[in-house]
Coordinates of C-alpha atoms in Angstrom, one line a residue:
X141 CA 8.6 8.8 30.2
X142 CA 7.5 9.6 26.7
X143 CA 11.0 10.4 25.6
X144 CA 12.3 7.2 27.6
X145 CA 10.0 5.5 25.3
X146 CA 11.3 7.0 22.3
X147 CA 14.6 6.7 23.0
X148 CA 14.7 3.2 24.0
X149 CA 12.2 2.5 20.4
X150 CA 14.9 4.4 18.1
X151 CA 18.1 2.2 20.3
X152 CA 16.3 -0.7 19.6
X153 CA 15.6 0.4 15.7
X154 CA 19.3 0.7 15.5
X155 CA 20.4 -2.0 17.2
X156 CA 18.5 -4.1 14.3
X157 CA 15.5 -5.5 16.0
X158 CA 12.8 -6.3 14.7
X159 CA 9.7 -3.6 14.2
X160 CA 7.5 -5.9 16.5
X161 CA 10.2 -6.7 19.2
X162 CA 11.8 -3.0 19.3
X163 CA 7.9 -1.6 20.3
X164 CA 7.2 -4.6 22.7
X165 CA 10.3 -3.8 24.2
X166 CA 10.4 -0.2 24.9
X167 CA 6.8 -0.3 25.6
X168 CA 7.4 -3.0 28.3
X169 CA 10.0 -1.3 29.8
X170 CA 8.8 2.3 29.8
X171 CA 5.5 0.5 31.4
X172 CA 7.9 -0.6 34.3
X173 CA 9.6 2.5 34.4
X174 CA 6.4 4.6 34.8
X175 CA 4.7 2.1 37.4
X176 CA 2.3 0.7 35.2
X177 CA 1.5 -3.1 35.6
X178 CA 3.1 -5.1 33.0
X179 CA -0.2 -7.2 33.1
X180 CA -1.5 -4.5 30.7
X181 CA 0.6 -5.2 28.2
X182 CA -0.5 -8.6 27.0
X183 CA -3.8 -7.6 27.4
X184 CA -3.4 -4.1 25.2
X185 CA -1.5 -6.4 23.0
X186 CA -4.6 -8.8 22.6
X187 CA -7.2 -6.0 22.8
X188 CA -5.2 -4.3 19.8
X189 CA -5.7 -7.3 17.2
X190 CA -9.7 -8.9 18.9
X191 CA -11.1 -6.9 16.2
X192 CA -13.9 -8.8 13.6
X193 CA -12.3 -6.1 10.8
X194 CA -8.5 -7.4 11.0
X195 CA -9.8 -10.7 9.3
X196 CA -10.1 -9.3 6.5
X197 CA -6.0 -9.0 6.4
X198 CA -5.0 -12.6 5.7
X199 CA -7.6 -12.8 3.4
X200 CA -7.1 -10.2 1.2
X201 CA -3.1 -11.1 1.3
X202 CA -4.4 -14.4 0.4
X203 CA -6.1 -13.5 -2.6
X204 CA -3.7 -10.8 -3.9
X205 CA -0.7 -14.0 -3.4
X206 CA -2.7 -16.6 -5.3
X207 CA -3.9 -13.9 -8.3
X208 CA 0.6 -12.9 -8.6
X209 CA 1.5 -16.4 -8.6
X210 CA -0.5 -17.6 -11.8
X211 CA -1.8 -15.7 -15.2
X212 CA -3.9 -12.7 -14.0
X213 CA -0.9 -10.0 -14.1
X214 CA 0.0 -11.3 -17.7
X215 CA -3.3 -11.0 -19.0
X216 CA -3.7 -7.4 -17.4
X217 CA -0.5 -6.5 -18.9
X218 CA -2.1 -7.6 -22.5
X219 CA -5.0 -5.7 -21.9
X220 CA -2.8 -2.5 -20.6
X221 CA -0.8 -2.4 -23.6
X222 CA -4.0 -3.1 -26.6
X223 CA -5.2 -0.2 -25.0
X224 CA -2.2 2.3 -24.9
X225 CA 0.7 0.2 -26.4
X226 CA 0.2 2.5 -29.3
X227 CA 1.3 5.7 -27.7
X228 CA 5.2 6.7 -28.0
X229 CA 6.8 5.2 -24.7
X230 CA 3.8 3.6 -24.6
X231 CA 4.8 0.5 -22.3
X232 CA 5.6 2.8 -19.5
X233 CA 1.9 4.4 -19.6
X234 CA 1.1 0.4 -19.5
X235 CA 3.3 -0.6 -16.4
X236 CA 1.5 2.0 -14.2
X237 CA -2.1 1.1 -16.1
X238 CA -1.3 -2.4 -15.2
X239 CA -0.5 -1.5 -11.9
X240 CA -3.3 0.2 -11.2
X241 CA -5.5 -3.1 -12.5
X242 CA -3.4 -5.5 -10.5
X243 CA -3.8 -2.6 -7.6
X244 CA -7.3 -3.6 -7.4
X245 CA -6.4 -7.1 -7.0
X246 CA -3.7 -7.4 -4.6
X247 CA -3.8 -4.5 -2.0
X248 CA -0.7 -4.7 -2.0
X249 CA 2.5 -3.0 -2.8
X250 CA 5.1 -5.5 -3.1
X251 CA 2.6 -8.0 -5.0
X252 CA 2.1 -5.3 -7.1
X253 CA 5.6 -4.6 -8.2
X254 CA 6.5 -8.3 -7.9
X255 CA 3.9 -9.2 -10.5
X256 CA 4.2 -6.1 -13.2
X257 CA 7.9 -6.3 -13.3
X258 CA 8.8 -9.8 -13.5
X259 CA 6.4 -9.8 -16.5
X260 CA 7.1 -6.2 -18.4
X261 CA 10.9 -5.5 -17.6
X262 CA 12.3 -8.3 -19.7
X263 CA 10.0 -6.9 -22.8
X264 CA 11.0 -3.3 -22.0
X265 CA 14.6 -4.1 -22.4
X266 CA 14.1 -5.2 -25.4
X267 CA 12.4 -2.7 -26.6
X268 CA 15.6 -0.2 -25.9
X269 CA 13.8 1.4 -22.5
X270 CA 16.5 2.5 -20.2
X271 CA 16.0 -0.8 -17.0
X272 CA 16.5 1.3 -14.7
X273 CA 14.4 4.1 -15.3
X274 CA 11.5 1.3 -16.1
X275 CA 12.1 -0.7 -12.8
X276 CA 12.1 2.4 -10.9
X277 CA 8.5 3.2 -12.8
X278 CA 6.6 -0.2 -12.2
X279 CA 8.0 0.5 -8.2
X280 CA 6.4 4.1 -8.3
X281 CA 3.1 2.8 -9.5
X282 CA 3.4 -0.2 -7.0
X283 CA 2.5 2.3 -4.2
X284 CA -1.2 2.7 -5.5
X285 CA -1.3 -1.0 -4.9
X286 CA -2.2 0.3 -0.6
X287 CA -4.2 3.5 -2.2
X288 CA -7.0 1.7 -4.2
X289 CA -9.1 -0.4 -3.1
X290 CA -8.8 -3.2 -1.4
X291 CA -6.5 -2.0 0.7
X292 CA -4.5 -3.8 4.2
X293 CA -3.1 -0.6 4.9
X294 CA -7.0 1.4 5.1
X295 CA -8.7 -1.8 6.9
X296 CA -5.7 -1.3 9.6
X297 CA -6.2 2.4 10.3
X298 CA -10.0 1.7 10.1
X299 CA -9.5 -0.4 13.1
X300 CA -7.2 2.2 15.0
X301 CA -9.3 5.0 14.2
X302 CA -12.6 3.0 14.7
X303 CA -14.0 4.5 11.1
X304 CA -15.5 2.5 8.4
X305 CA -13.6 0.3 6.4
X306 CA -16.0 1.1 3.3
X307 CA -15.8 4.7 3.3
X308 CA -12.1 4.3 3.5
X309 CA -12.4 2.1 0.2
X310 CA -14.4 4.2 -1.8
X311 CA -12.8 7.6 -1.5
X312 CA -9.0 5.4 -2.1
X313 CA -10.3 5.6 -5.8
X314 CA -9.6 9.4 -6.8
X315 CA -6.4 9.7 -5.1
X316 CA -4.9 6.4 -6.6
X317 CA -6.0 7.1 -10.1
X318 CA -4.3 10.7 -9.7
X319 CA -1.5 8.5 -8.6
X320 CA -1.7 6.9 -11.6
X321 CA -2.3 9.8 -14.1
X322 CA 0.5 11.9 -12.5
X323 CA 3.4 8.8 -13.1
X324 CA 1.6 8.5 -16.6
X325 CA 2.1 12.1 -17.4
X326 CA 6.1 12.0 -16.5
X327 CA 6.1 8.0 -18.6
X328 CA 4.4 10.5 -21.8
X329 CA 7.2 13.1 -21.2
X330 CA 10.0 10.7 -21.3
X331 CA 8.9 8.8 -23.8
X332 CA 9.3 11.6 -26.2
X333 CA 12.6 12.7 -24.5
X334 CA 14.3 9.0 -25.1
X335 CA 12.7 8.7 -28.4
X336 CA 10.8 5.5 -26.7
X337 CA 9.5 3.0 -29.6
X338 CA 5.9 2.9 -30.1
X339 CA 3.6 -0.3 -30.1
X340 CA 1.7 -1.8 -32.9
X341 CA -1.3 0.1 -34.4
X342 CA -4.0 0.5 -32.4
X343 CA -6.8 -2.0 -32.6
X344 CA -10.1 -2.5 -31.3
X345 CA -10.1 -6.5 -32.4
X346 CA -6.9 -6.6 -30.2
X347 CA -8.3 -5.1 -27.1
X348 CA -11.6 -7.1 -27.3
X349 CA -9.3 -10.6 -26.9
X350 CA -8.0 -8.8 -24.7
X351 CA -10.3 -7.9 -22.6
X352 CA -12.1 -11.4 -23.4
X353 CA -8.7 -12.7 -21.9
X354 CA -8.7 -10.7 -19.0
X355 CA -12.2 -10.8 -17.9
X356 CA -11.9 -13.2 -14.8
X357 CA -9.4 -11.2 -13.2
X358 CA -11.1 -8.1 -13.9
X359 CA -13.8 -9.1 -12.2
X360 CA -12.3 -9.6 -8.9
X361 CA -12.4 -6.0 -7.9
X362 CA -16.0 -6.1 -9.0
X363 CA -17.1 -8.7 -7.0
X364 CA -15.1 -7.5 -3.6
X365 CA -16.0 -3.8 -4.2
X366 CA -19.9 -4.2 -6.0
X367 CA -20.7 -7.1 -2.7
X368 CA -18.8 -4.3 -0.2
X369 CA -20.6 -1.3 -1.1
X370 CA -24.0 -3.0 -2.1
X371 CA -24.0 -4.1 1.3
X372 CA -24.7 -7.8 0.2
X373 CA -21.4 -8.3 2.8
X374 CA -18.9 -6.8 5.0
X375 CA -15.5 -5.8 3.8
X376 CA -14.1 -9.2 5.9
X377 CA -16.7 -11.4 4.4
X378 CA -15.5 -10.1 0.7
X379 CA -11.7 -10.8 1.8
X380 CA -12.9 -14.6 2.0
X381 CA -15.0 -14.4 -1.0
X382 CA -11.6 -12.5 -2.8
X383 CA -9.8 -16.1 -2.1
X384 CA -12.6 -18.4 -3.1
X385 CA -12.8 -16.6 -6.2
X386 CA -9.4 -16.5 -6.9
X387 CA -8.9 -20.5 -6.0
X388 CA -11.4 -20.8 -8.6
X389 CA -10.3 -18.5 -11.4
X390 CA -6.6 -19.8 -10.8
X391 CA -7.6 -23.9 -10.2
X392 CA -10.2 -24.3 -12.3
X393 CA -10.4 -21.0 -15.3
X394 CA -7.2 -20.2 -15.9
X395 CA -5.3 -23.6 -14.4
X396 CA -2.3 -21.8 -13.8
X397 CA -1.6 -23.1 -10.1
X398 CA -1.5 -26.5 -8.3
X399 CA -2.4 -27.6 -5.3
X400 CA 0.8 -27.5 -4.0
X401 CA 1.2 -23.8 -5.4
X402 CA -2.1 -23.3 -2.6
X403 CA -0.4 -24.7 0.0
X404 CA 2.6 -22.8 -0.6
X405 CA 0.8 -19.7 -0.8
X406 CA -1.0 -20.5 2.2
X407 CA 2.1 -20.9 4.2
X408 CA 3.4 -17.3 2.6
X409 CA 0.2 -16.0 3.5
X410 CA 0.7 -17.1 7.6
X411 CA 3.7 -16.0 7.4
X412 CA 3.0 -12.8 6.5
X413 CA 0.2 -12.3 8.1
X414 CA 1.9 -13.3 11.7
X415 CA 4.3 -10.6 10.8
X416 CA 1.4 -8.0 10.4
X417 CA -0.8 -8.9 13.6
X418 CA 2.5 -8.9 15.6
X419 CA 3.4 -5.9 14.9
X420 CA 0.0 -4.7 15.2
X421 CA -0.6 -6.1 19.4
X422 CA 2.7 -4.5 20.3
X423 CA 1.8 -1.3 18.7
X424 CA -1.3 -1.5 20.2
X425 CA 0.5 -2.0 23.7
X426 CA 2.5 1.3 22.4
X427 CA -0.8 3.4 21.5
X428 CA -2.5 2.7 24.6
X429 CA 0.7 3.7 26.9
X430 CA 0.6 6.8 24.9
X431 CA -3.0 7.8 25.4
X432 CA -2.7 6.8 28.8
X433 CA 0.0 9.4 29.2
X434 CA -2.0 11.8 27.1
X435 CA 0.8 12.2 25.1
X436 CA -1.3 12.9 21.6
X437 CA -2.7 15.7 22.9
X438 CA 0.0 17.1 24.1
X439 CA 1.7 17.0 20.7
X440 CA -1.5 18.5 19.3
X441 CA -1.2 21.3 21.4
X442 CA 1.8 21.7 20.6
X443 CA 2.1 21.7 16.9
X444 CA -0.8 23.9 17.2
X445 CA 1.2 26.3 19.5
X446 CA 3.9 26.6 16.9
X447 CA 1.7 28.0 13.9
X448 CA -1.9 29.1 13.5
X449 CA -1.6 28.9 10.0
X450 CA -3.7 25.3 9.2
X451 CA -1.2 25.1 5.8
X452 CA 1.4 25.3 8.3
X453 CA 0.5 22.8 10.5
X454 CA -0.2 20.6 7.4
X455 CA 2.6 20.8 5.9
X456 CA 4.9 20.0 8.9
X457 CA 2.6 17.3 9.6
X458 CA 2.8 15.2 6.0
X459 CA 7.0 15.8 6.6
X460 CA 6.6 14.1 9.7
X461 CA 4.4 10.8 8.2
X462 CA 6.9 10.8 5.0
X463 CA 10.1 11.0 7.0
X464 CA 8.7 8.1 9.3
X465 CA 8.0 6.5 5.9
X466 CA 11.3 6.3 4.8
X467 CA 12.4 4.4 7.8
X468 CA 9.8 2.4 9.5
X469 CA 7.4 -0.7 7.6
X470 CA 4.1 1.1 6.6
X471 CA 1.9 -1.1 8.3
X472 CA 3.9 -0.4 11.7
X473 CA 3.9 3.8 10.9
X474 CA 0.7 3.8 10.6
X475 CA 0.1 2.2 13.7
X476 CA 2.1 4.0 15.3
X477 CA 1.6 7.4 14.1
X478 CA -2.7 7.1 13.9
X479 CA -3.0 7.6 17.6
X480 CA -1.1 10.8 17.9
X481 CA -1.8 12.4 14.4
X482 CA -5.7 11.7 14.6
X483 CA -6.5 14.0 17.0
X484 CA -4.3 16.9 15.3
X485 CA -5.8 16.3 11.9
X486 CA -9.3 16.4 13.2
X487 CA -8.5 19.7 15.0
X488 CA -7.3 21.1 11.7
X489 CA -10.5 20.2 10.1
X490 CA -9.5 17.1 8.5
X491 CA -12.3 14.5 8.5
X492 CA -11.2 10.8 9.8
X493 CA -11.5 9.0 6.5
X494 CA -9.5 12.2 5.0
X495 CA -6.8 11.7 7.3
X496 CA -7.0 7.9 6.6
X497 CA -6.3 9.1 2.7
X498 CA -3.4 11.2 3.2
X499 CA -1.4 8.7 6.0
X500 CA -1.7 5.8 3.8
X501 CA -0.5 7.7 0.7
X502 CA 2.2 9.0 2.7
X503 CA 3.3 6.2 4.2
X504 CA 2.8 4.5 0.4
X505 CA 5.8 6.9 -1.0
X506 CA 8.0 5.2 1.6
X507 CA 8.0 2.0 0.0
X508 CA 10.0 4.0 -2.4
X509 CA 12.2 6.0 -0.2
X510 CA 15.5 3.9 0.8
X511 CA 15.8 2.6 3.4
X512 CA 12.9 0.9 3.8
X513 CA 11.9 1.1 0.2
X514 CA 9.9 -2.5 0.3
X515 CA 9.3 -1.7 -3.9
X516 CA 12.5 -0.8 -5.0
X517 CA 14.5 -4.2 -3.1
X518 CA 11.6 -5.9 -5.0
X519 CA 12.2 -4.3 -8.4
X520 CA 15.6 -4.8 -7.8
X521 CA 15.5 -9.1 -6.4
X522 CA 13.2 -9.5 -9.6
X523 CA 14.8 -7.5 -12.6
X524 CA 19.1 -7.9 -10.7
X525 CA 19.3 -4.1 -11.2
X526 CA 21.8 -2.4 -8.5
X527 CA 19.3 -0.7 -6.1
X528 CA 21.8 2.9 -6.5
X529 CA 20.8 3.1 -10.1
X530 CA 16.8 2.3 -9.2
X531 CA 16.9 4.7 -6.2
X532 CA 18.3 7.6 -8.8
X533 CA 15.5 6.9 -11.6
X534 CA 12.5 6.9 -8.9
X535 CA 13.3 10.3 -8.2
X536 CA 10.7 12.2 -10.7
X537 CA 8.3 9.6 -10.2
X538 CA 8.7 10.5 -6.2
X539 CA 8.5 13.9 -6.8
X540 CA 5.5 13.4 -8.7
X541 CA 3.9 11.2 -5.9
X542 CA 4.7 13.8 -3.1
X543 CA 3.1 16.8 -5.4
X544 CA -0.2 14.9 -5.7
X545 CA -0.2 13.8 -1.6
X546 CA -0.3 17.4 -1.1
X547 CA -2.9 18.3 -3.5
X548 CA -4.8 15.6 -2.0
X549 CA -4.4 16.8 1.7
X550 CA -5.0 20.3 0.6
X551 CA -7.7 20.3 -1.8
X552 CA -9.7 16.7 -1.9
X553 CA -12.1 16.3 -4.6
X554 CA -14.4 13.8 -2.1
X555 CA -14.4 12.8 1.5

């Protein structure tokens, strides 16, 4: 039954389904197949998304939409280059700094690359940077966008592994900023390589206007992440305070968006969001079927079968959630792959909100990985570079990414 379920999943993949409709599918027919009552699908499918936690998804996608549509990114980007502009190459160090900033915003990805490339390739062309090499970068640092905090990715495993959302948040910090630091080292390397033009001098005038510039936006992480870990309110009641305070920066500080521009946003939003919950019933459907079967624990006892070496195991076990990253939507591997990893990782040692860590960075470095590279086709839709020449210069910055997953897995600094 379990490999009836796979195959069908994989057919259905290939036949160009969609995510949602190719799990529904095979989980509705290997349900008939293996006499269970297809009255347990709609209500797994239900039970998967009646969860207080998951309202914190439209809101945060929300917030992160309104805060890319107007003047936050650009005034990050400001503050990212007064402080490092200086350096040699020094606009790549600030396309992953301003990543990281807009990171805190968003929570995700795509609005992450969307944002720091539409606004930094143009000046980094004309500043004799190789455009491929610099779209490739902003899409690399994209992926801490679903590392830091606030992040869709976490509050979905949170929900599937019935861990705290918060704990998740706090301990995203240290692994995205060696995300960061790690895509800044190779930016400082190549800089100097290329012969990359420096900025202006550096000046503390500069980054105070800056800053002063930049200050509303900046506080949105501090408001979300000081209310959440304060315990003033939960992470879903911050989501809705993310938007109100991102209506009012954007409507009433900044005045950078109409209210048309809301209710276009707010459509986008749904839209999105509908995607996400969908896929998230029917791989609920899928996770109970496979629990029901026992089917976790039999890969568990398996894996642990083949080795007793826990590095091993480890290793074979970040292969498996990077390869599924390269091919399947983040949101729907981690769905999909929490139920039956879990239990290994705990086995191994691994706590639940370390686990949590590693899956979400390694499904992160798939939004890098063609095919389903949801960074790179946005780096290329937004800068019209040929997605062959983005997928050969995201190749160090991968590397780079994969090296510090491991050193995460293998030797975290907090859990």
């Amino acid at each position: 039954m379990s490999l009836l379920l796979l195959g069908l999943f994989l057919l259905f993949l290939i036949l160009g389904l969609p995510v949602a409709i190719a799990i529904g599918s095979a989980t509705m027919i290997a349900m008939q197949a293996g006499g269970v009552p297809l009255l347990v699908l709609p209500q797994q499918m239900f039970a998967g998304i009646n969860s207080f936690a998951l309202v914190a998804v439209p809101m945060f996608i929300l917030a992160g939409d309104i805060m890319a549509q107007g003047q936050v990114s650009t005034r990050l980007i400001a503050l990212a280059d007064a402080l490092i502009g200086f350096l040699r190459g020094g606009l790549s160090i600030v396309s992953v700094l301003a990543a990281v900033f807009f990171a805190a915003i968003s929570g995700s990805g795509a609005a992450t690359t969307a944002a720091v490339s539409s606004s930094l390739v143009p000046e980094l062309r004309r500043k004799g940077y190789e455009p491929a090499s610099a779209a490739s970068l902003i899409a690399a640092a994209g992926t801490i966008g679903v590392v830091i905090p606030p992040s869709v990715p976490m509050i979905i495993y949170a929900v599937m592994a019935q861990d705290s959302v918060s704990k998740l948040f706090l301990n995203g910090f240290i692994p995205g900023v060696a995300m960061g630091l790690g895509l800044i080292a190779i930016a400082l390397v190549q800089g100097y390589r290329r012969a990359y033009p420096g900025g202006g001098a550096f000046s503390p005038a500069r980054i105070w206007r800056s800053f002063l510039a930049a200050f509303w936006g900046l506080m949105t992480p501090v408001i979300i992440l000081g209310g959440i870990f304060s315990g003033i309110f939960t992470p879903s009641e911050a989501a809705v305070n993310a938007v109100n305070y991102a209506l009012f920066v954007s409507l009433v500080i900044y005045r950078d968006i109409t209210l048309g521009d809301v209710y276009r946003l707010f459509i986008r939003s749904a839209t999105t969001t509908a995607v996400v919950m969908f896929v998230s019933s029917a791989s609920a459907a899928l996770s109970w079927l496979l629990s029901n079967w026992q089917v976790p624990a039999q890969i568990a006892n398996g894996v642990l079968a083949i080795s007793d070496n826990t590095i091993v195991i480890l290793t074979l076990m970040l292969l498996l959630i990077l390869l599924t990253g390269v091919f399947i939507e983040t949101a729907s591997a981690l769905i999909i792959l929490t139920p039956i990893l879990l239990p290994l990782a705990l086995q191994l040692g691994l706590g639940a909100v370390h686990f949590g860590i590693v899956i979400v960075m390694g499904l992160a470095i798939g939004m890098i990985t063609p095919p389903v590279a949801i960074n790179l086709y946005v780096a290329t839709s937004v800068t019209g570079i040929g997605l062959e020449k983005i997928s050969k210069a995201v190749l160090p910055y991968l590397a780079v990414l994969i090296a510090v997953l491991f050193v995460v897995t293998f030797a975290p600094l907090a859990f």
